[in-house]
PDB file of C-alpha atoms in Angstrom:
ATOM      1  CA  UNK A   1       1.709  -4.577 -20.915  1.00  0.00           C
ATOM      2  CA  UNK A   2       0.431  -4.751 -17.458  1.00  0.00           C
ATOM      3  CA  UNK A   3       2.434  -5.628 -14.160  1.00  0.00           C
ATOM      4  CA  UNK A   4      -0.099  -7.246 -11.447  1.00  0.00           C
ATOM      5  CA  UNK A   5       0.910  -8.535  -8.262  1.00  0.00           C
ATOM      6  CA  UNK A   6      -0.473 -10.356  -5.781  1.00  0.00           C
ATOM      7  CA  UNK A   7      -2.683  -9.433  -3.182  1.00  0.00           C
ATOM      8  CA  UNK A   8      -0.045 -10.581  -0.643  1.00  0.00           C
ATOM      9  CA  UNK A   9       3.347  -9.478  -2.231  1.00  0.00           C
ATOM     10  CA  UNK A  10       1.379  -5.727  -2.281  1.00  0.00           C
ATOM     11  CA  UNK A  11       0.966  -5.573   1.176  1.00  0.00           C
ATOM     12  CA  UNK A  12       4.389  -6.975   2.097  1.00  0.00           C
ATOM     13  CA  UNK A  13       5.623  -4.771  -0.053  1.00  0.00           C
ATOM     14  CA  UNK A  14       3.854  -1.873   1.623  1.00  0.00           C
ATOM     15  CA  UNK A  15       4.630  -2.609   5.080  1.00  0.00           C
ATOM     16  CA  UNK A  16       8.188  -3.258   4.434  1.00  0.00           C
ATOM     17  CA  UNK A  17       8.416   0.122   3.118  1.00  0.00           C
ATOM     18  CA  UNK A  18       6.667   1.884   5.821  1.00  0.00           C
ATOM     19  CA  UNK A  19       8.390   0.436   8.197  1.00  0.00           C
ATOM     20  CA  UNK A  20      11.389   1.608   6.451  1.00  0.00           C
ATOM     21  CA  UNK A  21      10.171   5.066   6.101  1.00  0.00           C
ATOM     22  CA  UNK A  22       9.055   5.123   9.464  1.00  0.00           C
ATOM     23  CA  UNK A  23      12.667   4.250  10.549  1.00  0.00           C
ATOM     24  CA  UNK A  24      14.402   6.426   8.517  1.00  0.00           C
ATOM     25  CA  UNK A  25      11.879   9.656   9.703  1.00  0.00           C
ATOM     26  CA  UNK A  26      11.311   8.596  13.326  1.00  0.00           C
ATOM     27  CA  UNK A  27      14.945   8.073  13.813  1.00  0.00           C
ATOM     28  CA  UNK A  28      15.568  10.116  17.009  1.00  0.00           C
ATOM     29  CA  UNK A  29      12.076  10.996  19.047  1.00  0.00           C
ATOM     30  CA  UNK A  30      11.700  14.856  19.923  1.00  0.00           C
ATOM     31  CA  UNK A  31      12.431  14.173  23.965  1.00  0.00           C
ATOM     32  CA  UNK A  32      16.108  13.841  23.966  1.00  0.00           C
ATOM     33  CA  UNK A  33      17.093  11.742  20.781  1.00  0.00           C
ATOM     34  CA  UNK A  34      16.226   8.343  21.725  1.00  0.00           C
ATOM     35  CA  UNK A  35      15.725   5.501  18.974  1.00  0.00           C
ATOM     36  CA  UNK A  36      12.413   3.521  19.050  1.00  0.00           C
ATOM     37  CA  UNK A  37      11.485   0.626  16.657  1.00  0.00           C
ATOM     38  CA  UNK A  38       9.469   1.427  14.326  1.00  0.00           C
ATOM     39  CA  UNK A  39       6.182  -0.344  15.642  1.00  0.00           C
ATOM     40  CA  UNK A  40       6.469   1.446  18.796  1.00  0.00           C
ATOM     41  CA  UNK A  41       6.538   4.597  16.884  1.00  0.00           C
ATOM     42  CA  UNK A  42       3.985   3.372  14.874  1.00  0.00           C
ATOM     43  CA  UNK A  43       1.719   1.895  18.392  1.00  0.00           C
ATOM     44  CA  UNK A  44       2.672   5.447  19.808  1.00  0.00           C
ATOM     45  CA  UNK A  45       1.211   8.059  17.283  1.00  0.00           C
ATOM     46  CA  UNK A  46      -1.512   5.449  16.694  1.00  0.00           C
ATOM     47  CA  UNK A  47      -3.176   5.380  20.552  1.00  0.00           C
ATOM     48  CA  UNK A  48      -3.313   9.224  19.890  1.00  0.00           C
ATOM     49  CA  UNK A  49      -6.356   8.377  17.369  1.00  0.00           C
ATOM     50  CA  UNK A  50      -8.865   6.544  19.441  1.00  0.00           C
ATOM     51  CA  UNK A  51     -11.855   6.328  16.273  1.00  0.00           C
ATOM     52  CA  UNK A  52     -13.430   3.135  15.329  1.00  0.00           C
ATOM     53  CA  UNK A  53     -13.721   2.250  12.097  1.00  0.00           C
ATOM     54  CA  UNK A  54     -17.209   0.644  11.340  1.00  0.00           C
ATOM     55  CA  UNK A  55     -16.263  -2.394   9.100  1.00  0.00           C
ATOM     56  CA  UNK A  56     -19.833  -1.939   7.849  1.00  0.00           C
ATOM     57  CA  UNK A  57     -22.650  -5.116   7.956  1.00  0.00           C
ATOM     58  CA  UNK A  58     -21.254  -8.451   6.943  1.00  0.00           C
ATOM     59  CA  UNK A  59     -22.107 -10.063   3.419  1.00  0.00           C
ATOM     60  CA  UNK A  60     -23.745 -13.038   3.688  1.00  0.00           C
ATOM     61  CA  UNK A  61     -23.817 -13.927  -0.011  1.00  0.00           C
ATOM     62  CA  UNK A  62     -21.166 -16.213  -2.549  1.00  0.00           C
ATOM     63  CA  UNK A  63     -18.840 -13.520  -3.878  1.00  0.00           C
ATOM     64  CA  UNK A  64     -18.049 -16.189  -7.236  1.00  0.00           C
ATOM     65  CA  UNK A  65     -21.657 -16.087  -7.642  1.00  0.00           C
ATOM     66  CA  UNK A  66     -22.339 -12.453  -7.744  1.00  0.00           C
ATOM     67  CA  UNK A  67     -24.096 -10.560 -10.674  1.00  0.00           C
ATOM     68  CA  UNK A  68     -21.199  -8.230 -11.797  1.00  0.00           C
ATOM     69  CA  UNK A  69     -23.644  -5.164 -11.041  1.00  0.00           C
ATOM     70  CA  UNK A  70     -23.646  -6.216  -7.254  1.00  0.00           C
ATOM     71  CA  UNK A  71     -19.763  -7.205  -7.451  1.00  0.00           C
ATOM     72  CA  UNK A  72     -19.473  -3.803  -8.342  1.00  0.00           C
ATOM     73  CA  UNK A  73     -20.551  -2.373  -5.102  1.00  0.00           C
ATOM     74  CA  UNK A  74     -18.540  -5.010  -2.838  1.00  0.00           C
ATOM     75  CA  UNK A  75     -15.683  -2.978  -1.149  1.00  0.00           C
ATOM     76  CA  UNK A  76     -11.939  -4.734  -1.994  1.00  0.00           C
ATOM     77  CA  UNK A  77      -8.784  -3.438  -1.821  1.00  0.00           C
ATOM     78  CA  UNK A  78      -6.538  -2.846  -4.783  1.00  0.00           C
ATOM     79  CA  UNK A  79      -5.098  -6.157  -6.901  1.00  0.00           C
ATOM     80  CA  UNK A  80      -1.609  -4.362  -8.119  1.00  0.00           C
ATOM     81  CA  UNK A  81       0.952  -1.561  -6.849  1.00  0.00           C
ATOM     82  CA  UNK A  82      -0.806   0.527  -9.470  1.00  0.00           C
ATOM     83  CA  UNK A  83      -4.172   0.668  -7.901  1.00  0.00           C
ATOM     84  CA  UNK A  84      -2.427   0.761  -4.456  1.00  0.00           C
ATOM     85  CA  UNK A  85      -0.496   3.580  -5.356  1.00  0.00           C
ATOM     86  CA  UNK A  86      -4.159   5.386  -6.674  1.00  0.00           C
ATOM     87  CA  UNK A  87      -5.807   4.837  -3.812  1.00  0.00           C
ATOM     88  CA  UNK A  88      -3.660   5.897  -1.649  1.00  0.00           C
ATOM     89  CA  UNK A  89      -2.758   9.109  -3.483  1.00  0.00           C
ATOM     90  CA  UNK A  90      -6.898   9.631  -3.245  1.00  0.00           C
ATOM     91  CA  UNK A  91      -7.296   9.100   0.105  1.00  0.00           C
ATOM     92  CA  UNK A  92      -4.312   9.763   2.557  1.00  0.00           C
ATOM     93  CA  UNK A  93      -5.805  12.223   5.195  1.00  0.00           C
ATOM     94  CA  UNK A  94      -6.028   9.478   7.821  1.00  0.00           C
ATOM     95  CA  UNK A  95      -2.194   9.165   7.671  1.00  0.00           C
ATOM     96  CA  UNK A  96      -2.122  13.174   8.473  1.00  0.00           C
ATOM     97  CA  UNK A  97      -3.959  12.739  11.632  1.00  0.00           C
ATOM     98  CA  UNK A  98      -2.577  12.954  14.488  1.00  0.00           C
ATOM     99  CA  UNK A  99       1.015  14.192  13.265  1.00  0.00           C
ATOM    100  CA  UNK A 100       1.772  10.291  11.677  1.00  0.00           C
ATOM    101  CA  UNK A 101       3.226  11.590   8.847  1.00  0.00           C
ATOM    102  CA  UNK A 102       3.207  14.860   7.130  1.00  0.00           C
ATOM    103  CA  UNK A 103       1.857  15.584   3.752  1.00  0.00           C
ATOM    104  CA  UNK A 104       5.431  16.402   1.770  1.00  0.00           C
ATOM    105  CA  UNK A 105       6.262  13.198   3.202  1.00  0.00           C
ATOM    106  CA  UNK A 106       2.870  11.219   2.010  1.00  0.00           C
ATOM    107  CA  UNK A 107       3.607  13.002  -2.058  1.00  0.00           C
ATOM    108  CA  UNK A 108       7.517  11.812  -1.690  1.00  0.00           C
ATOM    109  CA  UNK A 109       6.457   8.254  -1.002  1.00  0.00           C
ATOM    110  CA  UNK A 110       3.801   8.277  -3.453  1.00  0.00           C
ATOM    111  CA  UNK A 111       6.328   9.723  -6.212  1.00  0.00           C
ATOM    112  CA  UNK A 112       9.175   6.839  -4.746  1.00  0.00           C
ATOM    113  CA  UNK A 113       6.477   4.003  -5.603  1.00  0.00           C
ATOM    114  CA  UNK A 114       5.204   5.377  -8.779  1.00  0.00           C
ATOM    115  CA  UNK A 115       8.791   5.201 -10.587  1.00  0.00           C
ATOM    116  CA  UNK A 116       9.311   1.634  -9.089  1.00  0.00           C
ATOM    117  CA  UNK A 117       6.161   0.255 -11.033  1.00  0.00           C
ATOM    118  CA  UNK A 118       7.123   2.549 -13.867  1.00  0.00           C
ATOM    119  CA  UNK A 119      10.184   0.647 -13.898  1.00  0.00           C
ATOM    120  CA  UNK A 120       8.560  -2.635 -13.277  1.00  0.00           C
ATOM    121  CA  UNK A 121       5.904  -1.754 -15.990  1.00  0.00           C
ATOM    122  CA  UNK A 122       8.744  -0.860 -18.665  1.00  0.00           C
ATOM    123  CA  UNK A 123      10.093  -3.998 -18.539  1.00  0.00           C
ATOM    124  CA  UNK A 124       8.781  -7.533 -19.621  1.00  0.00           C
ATOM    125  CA  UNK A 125       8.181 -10.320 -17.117  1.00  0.00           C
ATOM    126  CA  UNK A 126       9.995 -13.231 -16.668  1.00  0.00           C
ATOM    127  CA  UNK A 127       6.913 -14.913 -17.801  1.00  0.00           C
ATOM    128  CA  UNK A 128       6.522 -13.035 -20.679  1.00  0.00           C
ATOM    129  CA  UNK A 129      10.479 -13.448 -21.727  1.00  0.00           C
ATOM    130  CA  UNK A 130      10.278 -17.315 -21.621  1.00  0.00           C
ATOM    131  CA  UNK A 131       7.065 -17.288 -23.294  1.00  0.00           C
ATOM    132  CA  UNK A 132       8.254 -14.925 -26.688  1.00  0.00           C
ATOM    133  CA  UNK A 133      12.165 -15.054 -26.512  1.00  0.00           C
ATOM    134  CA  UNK A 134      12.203 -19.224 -27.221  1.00  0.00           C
ATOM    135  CA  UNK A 135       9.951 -18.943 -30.150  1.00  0.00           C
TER     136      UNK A 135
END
């Protein structure tokens, strides 16, 4: 049994959770205990990283009617908290830079959202409970 979300509840999901762990660590700056909202914490740390991410050369073809060996090499971003929670265990060190977060704290979060899709995973969906319990 599989638990996939959508695209859009991921990334809410995500950002309401950073935001929250970015509360809950950045709760008193180092220069004399002062509270910030998150996003200026966030806007803060961030202008200290001034690279430019190359978004790479646009693709000017119909992604529906793509040969799966060329789908295969289009970039995308993961479809469930699963793959979310894979990629970013693989690839985190842009979250290191410039003292953002710290890696303990990357592993603790990565752990946190692991046992919630366990948990999610364990159990049926809704779906799945009104299709097999009425029969």
């Amino acid at each position: 049994m599989g638990c996939s979300l959508s695209l859009d509840l991921l990334l809410r999901t995500l950002l309401t959770s950073i935001s929250r762990i970015i509360a809950w660590s950045d709760s008193a700056d180092r220069n004399g205990g002062t509270r910030h909202a998150p996003s200026d914490s966030v806007r803060v740390r961030a202008s200290h990283d001034c690279r430019r991410i190359d978004p790479g050369d646009p693709l000017d073809k119909n992604l529906y009617e793509l040969p799966p060996e060329e789908l295969a090499n289009v970039p995308s971003v993961p479809d469930s908290l699963s793959g979310a929670i894979k990629a970013l265990s693989d690839d985190h060190g842009f979250l290191l830079k410039g003292d953002v977060f710290n890696a303990d704290f990357v592993a603790n979060w990565i752990e946190m959202k692991q046992k919630e899709y366990d948990a999610l995973r364990l159990r049926p969906h809704p779906y799945e409970f009104a299709m097999y319990y009425d029969v």
